[in-house]
CSV table of C-alpha atoms in Angstrom, one decimal:
chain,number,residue,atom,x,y,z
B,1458,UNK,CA,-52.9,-10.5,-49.6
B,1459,UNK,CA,-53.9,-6.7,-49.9
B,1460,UNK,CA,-52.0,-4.4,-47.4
B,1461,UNK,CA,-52.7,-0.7,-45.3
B,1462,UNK,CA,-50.8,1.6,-44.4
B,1463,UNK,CA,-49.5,1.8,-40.4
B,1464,UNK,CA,-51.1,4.9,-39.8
B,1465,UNK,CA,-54.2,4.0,-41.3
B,1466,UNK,CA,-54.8,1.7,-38.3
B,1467,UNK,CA,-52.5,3.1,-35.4
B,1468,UNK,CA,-51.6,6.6,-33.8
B,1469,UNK,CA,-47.5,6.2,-33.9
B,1470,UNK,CA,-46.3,8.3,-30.8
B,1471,UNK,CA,-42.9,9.6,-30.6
B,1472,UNK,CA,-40.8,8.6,-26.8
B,1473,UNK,CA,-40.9,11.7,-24.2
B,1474,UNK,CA,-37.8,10.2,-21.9
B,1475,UNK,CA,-34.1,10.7,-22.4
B,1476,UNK,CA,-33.0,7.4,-21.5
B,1477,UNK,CA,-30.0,8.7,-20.2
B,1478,UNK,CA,-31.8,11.0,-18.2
B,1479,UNK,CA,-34.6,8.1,-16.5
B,1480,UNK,CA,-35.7,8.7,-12.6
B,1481,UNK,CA,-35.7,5.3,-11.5
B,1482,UNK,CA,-39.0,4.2,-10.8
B,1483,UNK,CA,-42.6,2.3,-10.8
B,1484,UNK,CA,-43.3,2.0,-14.3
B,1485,UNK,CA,-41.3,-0.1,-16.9
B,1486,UNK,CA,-39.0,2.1,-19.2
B,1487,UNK,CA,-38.7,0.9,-22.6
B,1488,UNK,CA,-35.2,1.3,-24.4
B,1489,UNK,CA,-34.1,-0.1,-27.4
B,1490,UNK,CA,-32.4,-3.2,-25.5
B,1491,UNK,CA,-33.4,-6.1,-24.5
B,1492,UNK,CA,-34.4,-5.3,-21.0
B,1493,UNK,CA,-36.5,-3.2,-19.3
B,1494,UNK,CA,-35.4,-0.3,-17.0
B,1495,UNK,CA,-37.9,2.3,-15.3
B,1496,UNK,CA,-38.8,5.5,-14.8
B,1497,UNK,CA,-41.0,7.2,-11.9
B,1498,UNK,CA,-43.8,8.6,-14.9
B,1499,UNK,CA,-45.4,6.7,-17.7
B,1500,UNK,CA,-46.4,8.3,-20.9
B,1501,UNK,CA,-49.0,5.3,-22.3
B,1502,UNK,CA,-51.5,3.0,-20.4
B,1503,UNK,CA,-52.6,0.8,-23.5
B,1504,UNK,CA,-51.2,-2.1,-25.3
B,1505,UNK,CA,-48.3,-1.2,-28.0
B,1506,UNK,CA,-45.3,-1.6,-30.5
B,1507,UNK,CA,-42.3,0.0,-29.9
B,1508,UNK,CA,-40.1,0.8,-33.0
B,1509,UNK,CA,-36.7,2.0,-32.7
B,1510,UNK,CA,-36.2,5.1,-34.6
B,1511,UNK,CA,-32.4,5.0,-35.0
B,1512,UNK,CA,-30.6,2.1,-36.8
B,1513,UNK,CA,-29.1,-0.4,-34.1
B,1514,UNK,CA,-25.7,-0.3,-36.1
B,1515,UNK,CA,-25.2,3.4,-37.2
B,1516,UNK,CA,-22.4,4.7,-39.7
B,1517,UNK,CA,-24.5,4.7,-42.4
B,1518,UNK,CA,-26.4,0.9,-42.3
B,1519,UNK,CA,-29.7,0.3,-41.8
B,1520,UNK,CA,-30.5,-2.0,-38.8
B,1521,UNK,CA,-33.1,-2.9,-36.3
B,1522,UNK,CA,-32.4,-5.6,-33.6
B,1523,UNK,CA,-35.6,-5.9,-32.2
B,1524,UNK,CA,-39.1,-4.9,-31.6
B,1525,UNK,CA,-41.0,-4.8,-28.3
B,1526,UNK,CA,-44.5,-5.8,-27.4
B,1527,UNK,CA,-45.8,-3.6,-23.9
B,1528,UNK,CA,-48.5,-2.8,-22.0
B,1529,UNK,CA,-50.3,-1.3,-19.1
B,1530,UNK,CA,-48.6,2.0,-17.9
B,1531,UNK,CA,-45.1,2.3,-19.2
B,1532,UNK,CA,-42.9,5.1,-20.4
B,1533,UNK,CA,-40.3,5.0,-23.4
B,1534,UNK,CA,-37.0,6.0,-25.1
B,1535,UNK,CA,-37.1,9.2,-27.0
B,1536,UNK,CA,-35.6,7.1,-29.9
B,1537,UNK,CA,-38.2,4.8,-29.9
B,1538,UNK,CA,-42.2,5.1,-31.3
B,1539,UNK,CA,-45.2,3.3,-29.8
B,1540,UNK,CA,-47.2,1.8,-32.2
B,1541,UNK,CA,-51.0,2.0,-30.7
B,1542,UNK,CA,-53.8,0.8,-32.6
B,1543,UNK,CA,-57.1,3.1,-32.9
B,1544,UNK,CA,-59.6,0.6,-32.6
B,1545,UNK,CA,-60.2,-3.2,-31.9
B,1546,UNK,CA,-59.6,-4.5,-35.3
B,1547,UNK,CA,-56.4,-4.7,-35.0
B,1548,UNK,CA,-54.0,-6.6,-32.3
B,1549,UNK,CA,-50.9,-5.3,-31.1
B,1550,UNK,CA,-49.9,-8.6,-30.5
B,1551,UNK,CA,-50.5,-9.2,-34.0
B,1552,UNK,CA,-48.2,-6.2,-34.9
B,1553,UNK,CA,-45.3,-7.3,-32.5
B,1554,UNK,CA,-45.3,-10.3,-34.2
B,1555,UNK,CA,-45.4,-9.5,-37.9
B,1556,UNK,CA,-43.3,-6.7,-37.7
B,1557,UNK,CA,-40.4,-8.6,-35.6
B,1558,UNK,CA,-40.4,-11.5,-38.3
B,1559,UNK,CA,-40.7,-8.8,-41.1
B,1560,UNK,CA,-38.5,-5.5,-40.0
B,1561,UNK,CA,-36.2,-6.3,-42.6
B,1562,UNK,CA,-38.3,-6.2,-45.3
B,1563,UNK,CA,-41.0,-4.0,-43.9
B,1564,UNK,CA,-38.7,-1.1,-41.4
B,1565,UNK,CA,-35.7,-1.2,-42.8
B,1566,UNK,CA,-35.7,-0.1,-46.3
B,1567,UNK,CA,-38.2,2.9,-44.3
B,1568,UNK,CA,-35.0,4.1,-42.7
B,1569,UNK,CA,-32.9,7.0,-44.2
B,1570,UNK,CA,-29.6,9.2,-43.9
B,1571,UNK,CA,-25.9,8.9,-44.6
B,1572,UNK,CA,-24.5,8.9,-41.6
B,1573,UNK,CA,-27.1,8.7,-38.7
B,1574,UNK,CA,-29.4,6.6,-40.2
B,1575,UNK,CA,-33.0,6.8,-38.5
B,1576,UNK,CA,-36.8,6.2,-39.3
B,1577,UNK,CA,-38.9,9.4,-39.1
B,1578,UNK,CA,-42.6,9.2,-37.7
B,1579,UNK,CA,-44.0,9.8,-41.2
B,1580,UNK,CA,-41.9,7.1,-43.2
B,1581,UNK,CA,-43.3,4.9,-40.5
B,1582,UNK,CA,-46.7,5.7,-40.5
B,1583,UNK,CA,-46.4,4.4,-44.5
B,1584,UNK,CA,-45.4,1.0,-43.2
B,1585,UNK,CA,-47.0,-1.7,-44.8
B,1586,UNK,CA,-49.7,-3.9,-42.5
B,1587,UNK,CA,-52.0,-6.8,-43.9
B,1588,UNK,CA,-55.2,-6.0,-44.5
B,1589,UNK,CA,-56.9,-9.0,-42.6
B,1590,UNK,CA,-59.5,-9.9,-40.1
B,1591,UNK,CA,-58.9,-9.5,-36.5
B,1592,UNK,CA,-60.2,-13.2,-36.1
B,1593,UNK,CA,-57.5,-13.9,-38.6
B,1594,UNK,CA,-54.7,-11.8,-37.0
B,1595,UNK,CA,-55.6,-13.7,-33.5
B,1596,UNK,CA,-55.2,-17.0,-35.4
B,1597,UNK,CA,-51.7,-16.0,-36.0
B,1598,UNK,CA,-51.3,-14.9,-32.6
B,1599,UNK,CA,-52.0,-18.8,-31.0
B,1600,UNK,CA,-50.0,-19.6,-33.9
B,1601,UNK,CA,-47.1,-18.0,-33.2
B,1602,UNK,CA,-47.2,-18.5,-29.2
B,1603,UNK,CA,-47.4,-22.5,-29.8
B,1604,UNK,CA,-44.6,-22.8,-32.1
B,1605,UNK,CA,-42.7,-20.6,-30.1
B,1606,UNK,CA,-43.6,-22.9,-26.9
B,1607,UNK,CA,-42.0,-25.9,-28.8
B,1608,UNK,CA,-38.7,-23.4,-30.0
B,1609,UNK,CA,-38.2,-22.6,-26.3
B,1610,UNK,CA,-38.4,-26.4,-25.5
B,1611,UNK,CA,-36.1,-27.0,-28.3
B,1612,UNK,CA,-34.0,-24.8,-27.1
B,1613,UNK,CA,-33.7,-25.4,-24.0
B,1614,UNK,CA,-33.0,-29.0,-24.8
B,1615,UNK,CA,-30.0,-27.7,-27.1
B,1616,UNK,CA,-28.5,-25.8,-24.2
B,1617,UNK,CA,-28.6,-28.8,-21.9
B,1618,UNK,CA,-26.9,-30.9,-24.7
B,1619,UNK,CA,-24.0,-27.9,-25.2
B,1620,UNK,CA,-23.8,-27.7,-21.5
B,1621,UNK,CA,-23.3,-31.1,-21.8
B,1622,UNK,CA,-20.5,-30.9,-24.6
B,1623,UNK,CA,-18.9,-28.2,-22.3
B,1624,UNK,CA,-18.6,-31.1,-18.9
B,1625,UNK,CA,-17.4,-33.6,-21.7
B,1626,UNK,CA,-14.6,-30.7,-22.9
B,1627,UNK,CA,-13.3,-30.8,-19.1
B,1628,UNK,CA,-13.6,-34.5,-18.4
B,1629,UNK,CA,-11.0,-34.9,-21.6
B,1630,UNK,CA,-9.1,-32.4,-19.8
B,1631,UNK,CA,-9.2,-34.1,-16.6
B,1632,UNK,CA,-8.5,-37.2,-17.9
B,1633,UNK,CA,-6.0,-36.5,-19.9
B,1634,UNK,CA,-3.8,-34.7,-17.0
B,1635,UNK,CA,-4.9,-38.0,-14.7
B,1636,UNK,CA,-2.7,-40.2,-17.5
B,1637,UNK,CA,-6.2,-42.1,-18.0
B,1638,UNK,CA,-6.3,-40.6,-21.8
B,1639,UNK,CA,-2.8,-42.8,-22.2
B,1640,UNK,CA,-3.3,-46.1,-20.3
B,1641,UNK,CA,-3.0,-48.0,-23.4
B,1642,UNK,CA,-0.1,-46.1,-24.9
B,1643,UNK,CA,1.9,-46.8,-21.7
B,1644,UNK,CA,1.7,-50.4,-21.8
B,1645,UNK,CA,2.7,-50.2,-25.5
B,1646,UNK,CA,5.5,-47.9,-25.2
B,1647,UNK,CA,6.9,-48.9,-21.4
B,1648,UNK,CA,10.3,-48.2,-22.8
B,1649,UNK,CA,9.4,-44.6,-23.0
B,1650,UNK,CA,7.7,-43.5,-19.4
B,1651,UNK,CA,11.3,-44.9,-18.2
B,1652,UNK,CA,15.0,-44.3,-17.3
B,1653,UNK,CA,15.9,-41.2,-18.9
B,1654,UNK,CA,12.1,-41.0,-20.6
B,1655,UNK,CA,11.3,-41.1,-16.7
B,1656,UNK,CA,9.3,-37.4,-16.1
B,1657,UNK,CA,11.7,-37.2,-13.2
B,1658,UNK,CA,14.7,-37.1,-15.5
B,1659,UNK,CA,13.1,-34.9,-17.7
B,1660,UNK,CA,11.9,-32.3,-14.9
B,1661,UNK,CA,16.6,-32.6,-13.7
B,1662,UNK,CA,17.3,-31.6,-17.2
B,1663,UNK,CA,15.1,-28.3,-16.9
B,1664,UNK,CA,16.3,-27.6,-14.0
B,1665,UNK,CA,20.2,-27.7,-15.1
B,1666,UNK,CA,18.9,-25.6,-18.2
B,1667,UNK,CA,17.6,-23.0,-16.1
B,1668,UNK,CA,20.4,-22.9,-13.7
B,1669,UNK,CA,22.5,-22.5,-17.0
B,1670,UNK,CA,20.4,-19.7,-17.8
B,1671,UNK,CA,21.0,-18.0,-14.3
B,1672,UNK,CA,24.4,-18.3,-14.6
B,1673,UNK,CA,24.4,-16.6,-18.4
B,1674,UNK,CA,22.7,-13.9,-16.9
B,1675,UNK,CA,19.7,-14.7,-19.5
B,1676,UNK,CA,16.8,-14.7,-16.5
B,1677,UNK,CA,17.2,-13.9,-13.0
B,1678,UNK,CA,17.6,-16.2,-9.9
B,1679,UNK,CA,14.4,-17.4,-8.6
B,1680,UNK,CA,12.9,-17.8,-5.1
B,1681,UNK,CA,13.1,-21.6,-4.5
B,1682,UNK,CA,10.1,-23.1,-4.7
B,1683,UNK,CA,8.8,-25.2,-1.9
B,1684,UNK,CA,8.9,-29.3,-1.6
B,1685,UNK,CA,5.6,-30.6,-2.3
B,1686,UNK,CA,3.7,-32.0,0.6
B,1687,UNK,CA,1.4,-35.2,0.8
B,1688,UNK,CA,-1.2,-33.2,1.8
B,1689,UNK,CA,-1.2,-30.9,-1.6
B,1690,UNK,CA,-1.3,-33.9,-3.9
B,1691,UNK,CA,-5.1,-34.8,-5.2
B,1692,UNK,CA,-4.6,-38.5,-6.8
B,1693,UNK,CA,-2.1,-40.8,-7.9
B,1694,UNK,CA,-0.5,-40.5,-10.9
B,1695,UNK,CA,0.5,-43.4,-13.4
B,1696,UNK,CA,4.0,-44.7,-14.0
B,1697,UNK,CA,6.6,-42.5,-15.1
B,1698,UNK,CA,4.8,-39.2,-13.8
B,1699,UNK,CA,5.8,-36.6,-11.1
B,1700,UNK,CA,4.3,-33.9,-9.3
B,1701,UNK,CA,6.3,-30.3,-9.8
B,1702,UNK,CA,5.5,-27.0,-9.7
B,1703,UNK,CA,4.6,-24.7,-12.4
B,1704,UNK,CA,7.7,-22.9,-12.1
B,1705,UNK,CA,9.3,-25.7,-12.3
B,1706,UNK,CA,8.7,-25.9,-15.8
B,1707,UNK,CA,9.0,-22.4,-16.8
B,1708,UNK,CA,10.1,-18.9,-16.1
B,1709,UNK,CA,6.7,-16.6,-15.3
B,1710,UNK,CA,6.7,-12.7,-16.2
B,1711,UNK,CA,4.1,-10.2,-16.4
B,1712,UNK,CA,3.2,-7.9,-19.0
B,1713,UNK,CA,3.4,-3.8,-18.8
B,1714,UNK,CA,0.8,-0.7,-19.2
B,1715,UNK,CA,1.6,1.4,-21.5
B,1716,UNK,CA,3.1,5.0,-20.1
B,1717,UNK,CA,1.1,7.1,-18.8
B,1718,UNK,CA,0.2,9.7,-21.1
B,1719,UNK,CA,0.1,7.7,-24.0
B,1720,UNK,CA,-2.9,5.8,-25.6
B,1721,UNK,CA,-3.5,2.4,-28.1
B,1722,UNK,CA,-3.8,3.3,-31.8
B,1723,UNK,CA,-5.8,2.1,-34.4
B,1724,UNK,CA,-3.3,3.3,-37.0
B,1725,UNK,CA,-1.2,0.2,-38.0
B,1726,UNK,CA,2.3,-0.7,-36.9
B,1727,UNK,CA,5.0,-2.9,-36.3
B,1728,UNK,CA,3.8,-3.4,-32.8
B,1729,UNK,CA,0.6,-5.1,-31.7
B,1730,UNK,CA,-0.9,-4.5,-27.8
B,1731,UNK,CA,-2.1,-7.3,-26.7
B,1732,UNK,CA,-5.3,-6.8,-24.0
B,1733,UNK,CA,-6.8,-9.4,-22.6
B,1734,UNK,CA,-9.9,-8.5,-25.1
B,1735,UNK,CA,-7.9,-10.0,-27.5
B,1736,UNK,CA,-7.3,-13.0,-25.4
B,1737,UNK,CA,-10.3,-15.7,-26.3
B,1738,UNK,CA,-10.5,-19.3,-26.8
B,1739,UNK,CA,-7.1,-20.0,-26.3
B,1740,UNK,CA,-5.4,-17.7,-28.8
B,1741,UNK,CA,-5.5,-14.0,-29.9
B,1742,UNK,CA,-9.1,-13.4,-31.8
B,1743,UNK,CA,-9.3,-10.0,-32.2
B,1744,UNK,CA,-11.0,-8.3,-34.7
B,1745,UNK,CA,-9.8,-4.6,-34.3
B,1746,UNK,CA,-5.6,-5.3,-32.7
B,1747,UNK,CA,-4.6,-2.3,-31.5
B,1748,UNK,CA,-1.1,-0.7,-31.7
B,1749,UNK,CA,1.5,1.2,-30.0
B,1750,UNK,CA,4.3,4.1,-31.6
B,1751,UNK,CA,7.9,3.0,-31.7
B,1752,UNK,CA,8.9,5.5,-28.7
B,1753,UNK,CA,6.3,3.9,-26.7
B,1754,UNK,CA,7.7,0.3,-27.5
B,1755,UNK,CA,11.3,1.5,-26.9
B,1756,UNK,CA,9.6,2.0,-23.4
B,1757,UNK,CA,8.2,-1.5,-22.9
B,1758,UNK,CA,10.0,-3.1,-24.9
B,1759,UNK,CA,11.2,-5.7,-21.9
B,1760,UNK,CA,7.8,-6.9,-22.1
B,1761,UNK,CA,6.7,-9.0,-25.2
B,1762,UNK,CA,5.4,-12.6,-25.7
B,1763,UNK,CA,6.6,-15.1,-28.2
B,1764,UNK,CA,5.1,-17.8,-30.1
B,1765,UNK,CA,6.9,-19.8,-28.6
B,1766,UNK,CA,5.2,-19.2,-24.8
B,1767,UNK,CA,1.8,-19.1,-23.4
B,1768,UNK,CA,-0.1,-16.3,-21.8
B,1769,UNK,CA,-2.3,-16.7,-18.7
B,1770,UNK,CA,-4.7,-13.8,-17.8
B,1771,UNK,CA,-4.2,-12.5,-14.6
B,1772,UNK,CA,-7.1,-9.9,-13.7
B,1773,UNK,CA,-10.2,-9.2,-14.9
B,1774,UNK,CA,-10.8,-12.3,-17.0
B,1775,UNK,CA,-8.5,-15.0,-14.9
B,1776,UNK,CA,-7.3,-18.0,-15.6
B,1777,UNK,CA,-7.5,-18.0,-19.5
B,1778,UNK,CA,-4.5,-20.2,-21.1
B,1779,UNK,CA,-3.5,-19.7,-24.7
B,1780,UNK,CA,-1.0,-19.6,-27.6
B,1781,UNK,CA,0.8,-16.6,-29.6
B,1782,UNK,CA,-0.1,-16.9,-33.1
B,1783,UNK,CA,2.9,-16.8,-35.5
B,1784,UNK,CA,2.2,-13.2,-37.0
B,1785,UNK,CA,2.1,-11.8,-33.7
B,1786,UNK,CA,6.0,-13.2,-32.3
B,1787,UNK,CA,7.2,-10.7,-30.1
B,1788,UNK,CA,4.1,-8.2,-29.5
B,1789,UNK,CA,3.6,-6.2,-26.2
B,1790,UNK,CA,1.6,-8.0,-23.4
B,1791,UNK,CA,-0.8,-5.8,-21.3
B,1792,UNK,CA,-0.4,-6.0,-17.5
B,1793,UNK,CA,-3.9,-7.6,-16.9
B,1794,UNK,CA,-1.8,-10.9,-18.2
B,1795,UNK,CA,1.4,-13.2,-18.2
B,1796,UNK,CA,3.7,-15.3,-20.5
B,1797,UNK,CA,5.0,-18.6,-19.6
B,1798,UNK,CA,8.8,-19.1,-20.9
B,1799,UNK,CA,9.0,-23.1,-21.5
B,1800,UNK,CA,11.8,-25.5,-21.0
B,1801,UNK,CA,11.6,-28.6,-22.6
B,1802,UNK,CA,7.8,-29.4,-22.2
B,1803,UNK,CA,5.2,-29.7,-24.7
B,1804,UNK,CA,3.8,-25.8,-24.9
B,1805,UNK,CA,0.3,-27.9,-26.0
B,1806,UNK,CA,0.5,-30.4,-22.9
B,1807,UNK,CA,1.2,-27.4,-21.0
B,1808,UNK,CA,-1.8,-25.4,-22.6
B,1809,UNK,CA,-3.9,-28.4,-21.5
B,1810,UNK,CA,-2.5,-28.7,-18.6
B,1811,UNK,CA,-3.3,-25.6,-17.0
B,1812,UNK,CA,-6.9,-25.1,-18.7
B,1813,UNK,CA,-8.1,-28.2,-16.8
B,1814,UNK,CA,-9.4,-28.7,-13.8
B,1815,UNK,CA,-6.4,-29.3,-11.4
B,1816,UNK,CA,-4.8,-25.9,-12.3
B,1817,UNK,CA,-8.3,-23.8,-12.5
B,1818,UNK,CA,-9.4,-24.7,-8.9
B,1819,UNK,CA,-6.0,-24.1,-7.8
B,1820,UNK,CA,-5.7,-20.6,-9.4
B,1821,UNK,CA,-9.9,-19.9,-8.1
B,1822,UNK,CA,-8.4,-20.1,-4.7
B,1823,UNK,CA,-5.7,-18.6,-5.0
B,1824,UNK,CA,-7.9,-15.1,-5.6
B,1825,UNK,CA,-10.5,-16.0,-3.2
B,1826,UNK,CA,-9.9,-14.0,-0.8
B,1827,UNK,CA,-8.6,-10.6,-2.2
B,1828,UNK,CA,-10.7,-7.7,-2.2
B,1829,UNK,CA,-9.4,-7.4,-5.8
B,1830,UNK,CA,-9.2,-10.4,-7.8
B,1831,UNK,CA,-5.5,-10.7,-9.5
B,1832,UNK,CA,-3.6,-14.0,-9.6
B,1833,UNK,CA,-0.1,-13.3,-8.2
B,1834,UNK,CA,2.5,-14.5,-10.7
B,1835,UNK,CA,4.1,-16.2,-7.9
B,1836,UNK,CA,0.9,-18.1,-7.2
B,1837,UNK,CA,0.9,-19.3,-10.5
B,1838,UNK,CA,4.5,-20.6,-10.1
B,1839,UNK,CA,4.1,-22.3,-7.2
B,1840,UNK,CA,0.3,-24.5,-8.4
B,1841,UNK,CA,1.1,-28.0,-8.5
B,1842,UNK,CA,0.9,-29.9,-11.7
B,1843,UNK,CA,1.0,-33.6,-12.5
B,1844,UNK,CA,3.7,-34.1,-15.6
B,1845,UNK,CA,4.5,-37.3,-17.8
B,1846,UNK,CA,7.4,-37.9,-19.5
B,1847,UNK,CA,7.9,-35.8,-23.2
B,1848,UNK,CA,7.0,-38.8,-25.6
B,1849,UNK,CA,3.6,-39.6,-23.4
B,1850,UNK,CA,2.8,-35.4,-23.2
B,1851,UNK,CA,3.2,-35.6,-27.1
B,1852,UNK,CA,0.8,-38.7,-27.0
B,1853,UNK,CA,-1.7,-36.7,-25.2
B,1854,UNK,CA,-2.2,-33.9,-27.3
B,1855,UNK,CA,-2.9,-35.8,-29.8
B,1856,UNK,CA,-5.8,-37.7,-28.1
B,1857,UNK,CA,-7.1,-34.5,-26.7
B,1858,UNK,CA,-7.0,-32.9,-30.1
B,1859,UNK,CA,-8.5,-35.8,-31.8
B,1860,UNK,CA,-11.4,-35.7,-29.0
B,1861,UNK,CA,-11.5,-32.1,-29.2
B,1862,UNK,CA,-12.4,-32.3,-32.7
B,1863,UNK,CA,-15.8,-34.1,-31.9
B,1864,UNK,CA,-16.9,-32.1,-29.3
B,1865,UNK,CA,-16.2,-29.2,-31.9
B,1866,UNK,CA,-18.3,-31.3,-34.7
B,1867,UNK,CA,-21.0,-31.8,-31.6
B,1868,UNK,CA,-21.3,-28.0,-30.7
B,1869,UNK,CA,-21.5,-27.0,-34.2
B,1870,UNK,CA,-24.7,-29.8,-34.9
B,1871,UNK,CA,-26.1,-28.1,-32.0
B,1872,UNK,CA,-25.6,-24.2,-33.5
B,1873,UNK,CA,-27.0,-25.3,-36.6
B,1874,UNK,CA,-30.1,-27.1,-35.0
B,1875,UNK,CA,-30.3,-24.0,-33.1
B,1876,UNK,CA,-30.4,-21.5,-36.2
B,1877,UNK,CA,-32.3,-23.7,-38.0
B,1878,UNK,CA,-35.3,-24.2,-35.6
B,1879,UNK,CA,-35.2,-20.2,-35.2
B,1880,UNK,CA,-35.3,-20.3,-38.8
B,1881,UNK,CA,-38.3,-22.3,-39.4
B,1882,UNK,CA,-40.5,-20.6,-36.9
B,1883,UNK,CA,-39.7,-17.7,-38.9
B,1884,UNK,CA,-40.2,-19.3,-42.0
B,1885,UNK,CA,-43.6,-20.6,-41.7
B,1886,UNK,CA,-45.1,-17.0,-39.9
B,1887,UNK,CA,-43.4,-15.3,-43.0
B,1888,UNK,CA,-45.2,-17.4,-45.2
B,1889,UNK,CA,-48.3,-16.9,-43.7
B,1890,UNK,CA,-48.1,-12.7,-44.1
B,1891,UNK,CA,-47.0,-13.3,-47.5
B,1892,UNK,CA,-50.4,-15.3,-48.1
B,1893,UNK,CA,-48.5,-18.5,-49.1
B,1894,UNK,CA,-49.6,-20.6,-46.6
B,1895,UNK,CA,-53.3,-20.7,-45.1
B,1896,UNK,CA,-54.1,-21.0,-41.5
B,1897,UNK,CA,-57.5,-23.1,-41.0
C-alpha cells in the first residue's frame, strides 16, 4: 500500500478558543475529552478530524487518547487541529477512523519536546495517509460501522453479565448475614451454635470486656445503646443467632484533619495519611500514599487505625468497609472516615457484615435527610446487625471467600472478553490499512 502525506490532501487548522475561556453556547465545542462542551461562535462548518496537539499524559511521554470525528458548525480547543479534506476524494470519516486505530503508530512518534511534549501543525501535516480510492476508503467506512455495531452489542451483553456478577456479589452477602450460606454447617456442628458457643454468650463476654476496659480507663464510657424493638428487626435469624447493635461489638472513633496550616507530603515518612482516596475495594489501594511530618503526628497522634480494625467512610464516599494492611499498622485516619475497634468477633465476618445489604440500607437512611451527607458515628453504632456464634462467623468467611473467588474468576472472563473483542475490531481494520487483508 503506497501512502501521502496529510497535508497533501487536507488544510490542518489550528483551534481559535481557549477552552478555559468558552462562552457557553449554540454550537458544539470540541476539547480534547470525551464530551462535548459549547461555545456561542463556531470557527468550521464542514466535516473534520480533530488532533490533539499536546500529549494526553505530559512530563515528557508521548500520548494521544483519542481522536474526534465532527461536523456541521462547531468550534474547537486551541490545543487541538481540524483535519479538513480539500476535495471529495477523501472521507473524513475515513480519517477518523484510520487515524484512531493508528495514532500510535502514525501521531505519536510525530510528537516532540522534553518536557511539554506536543505535535506542531507542520510535523502533522507529514502524517502518513493511504493512498487509496475514495470507493475504497467508504468500503472501510461500512466496514468499520458494522463491526463496531456487533462490538457495542457485545458489549453491552458483557455489562449486563458484570452487572449480573455484581447482584450475585450482594446475594452472597445477603445470604451469608441471613445464616442461609451455613444451613448445612449448623446441623453438622449443633454443638457449636450452643451453650456457651450460643451468639448470645458470646455478645455477654464483649460486653464484660468492654466494661473492663471502662473501668481501666482504656476507652471511655459509652451512651447505652437502646433495646432493640420488634419493629427494627427485618427477618428471622437461624439458631444460635442474635440481633445487637454495632456498638455492641466494637468501640467507634473518628479520624482527624490535619492542622490547619499544614499540608500532605509526598516526601516519605514514618507516617502514612490515610484519605478516603486511598480507601477502595475494601483495603488501602493507593498508588501515590501521602505523608505527614513528625510534629504534625505528635498533633494527631490520638487518631490512628490498626490492622487489627476496620475503617468505614463517613462523607463523601459513605459506607465503604475495609481492612488495614499490615505495612500500614498504626497510620493517621482522615476525618472523612472511622475505625472499628473489635472485641472478640471475626474482623472478616464483620467486614461482610457491614458491606451487605442489611447494614448499607441502614447507613443510606441514616444520611437521607441531611443537607450534607455524613454518617454520624453514633448512627453507625446504633445499626442493627444479625450475629452468629464465633465458630459459624469463621465458617462464613470461608464460604463467602470461596464464592468470592468465582465471581472474581467471572468478572475477570468478562474483562478479557471485553479487551479482546476491542482488540479484534482493531486488529482486522489495522490489517486492512496495512494492506494485509483485502476488502471485496
Amino acid at each position: 500500500m503506497s501512502y501521502i502525506q496529510l497535508g497533501d490532501i487536507c488544510d490542518v487548522v489550528k483551534g481559535e478558543i481557549g477552552i478555559a475561556k468558552a462562552i457557553p453556547g449554540d454550537y458544539p465545542l470540541v476539547t480534547t475529552g470525551e464530551d462535548r462542551k459549547s461555545h456561542n461562535k463556531f470557527q468550521l462548518d464542514t466535516p473534520a478530524v480533530l488532533i490533539p496537539l499536546v500529549s494526553a499524559t505530559g512530563h515528557g511521554h508521548a500520548s494521544i487518547n483519542r481522536i474526534h470525528y465532527q461536523e456541521g458548525k462547531f468550534a474547537f480547543g486551541s490545543i487541538l487541529a481540524a483535519c479538513v479534506p480539500k476535495n471529495k476524494k477523501y472521507s473524513a470519516k475515513f480519517l477518523h477512523i484510520y487515524f484512531n486505530l493508528m495514532k500510535d503508530y502514525v501521531l505519536v512518534p510525530l510528537m516532540k519536546g522534553s518536557a511539554n511534549v506536543s505535535l506542531t501543525l507542520g510535523n502533522l501535516k507529514t502524517a502518513k495517509v493511504p493512498d487509496i480510492s475514495l470507493e475504497l476508503q467508504l468500503k472501510i467506512v461500512d466496514l468499520y460501522y458494522n463491526i463496531k455495531i456487533e462490538l457495542d452489542r457485545a458489549k453491552d451483553l458483557l455489562n449486563d453479565q458484570k452487572n449480573d456478577i455484581a447482584k450475585l456479589r450482594q446475594s452472597i452477602l445477603q445470604e451469608a448475614v441471613q445464616g442461609k450460606l451455613t444451613a448445612d454447617w449448623r446441623s453438622r456442628h449443633p454443638e457449636l451454635i450452643s451453650g456457651s458457643h450460643h451468639a448470645s454468650q458470646l455478645l455477654k463476654r464483649i460486653q464484660q470486656e468492654k466494661a473492663q476496659l471502662i473501668k481501666d480507663k482504656k476507652i471511655k464510657k459509652e451512651k447505652p445503646l437502646p433495646q432493640i424493638t420488634k419493629d427494627e428487626i427485618p427477618y428471622e435469624l437461624p439458631e444460635g443467632w442474635v440481633w445487637c447493635r454495632i456498638g455492641d461489638l466494637t468501640t467507634i472513633k473518628g479520624g482527624k484533619r490535619i492542622p490547619k496550616g499544614y499540608q500532605l507530603s509526598d516526601v516519605e515518612s514514618a507516617h502514612v495519611y490515610i484519605r478516603v482516596t486511598d480507601l477502595k475495594k475494601g483495603t488501602v489501594i493507593s498508588t501515590k500514599l501521602k505523608y505527614i511530618t513528625e510534629d504534625v503526628f505528635e498533633m494527631i497522634k490520638a487518631y490512628t487505625i490498626s490492622k487489627d480494625d476496620l475503617y468505614i467512610t463517613i462523607a463523601g464516599t459513605i459506607g465503604d468497609v475495609g481492612v488495614i494492611p499490615e505495612e500500614l499498622d498504626n497510620m493517621n485516619l482522615t476525618e472523612n472516615a472511622a475505625k472499628l475497634i473489635i472485641y472478640q468477633v471475626d474482623k472478616i465476618y464483620l467486614k461482610t457484615l457491614l458491606s451487605s445489604h442489611i447494614c448499607q440500607s441502614q447507613f443510606l437512611e441514616k444520611i437521607n435527610k441531611m443537607a450534607q451527607p455524613k454518617l454520624a458515628l453514633h448512627r453507625i453504632s446504633s445499626t442493627i446487625i444479625p450475629m452468629p456464634s464465633l465458630h459459624e462467623q469463621k465458617a462464613i468467611v470461608q464460604k463467602v471467600n470461596t464464592l468470592m473467588g468465582l465471581c472474581d474468576a467471572l468478572e475477570q472472563q468478562v474483562q478479557q472478553s471485553q479487551e479482546q473483542s476491542e482488540q479484534l475490531m482493531q486488529s482486522c481494520l489495522r490489517e486492512v490499512f496495512e494492506g494485509k487483508n483485502k476488502i471485496n
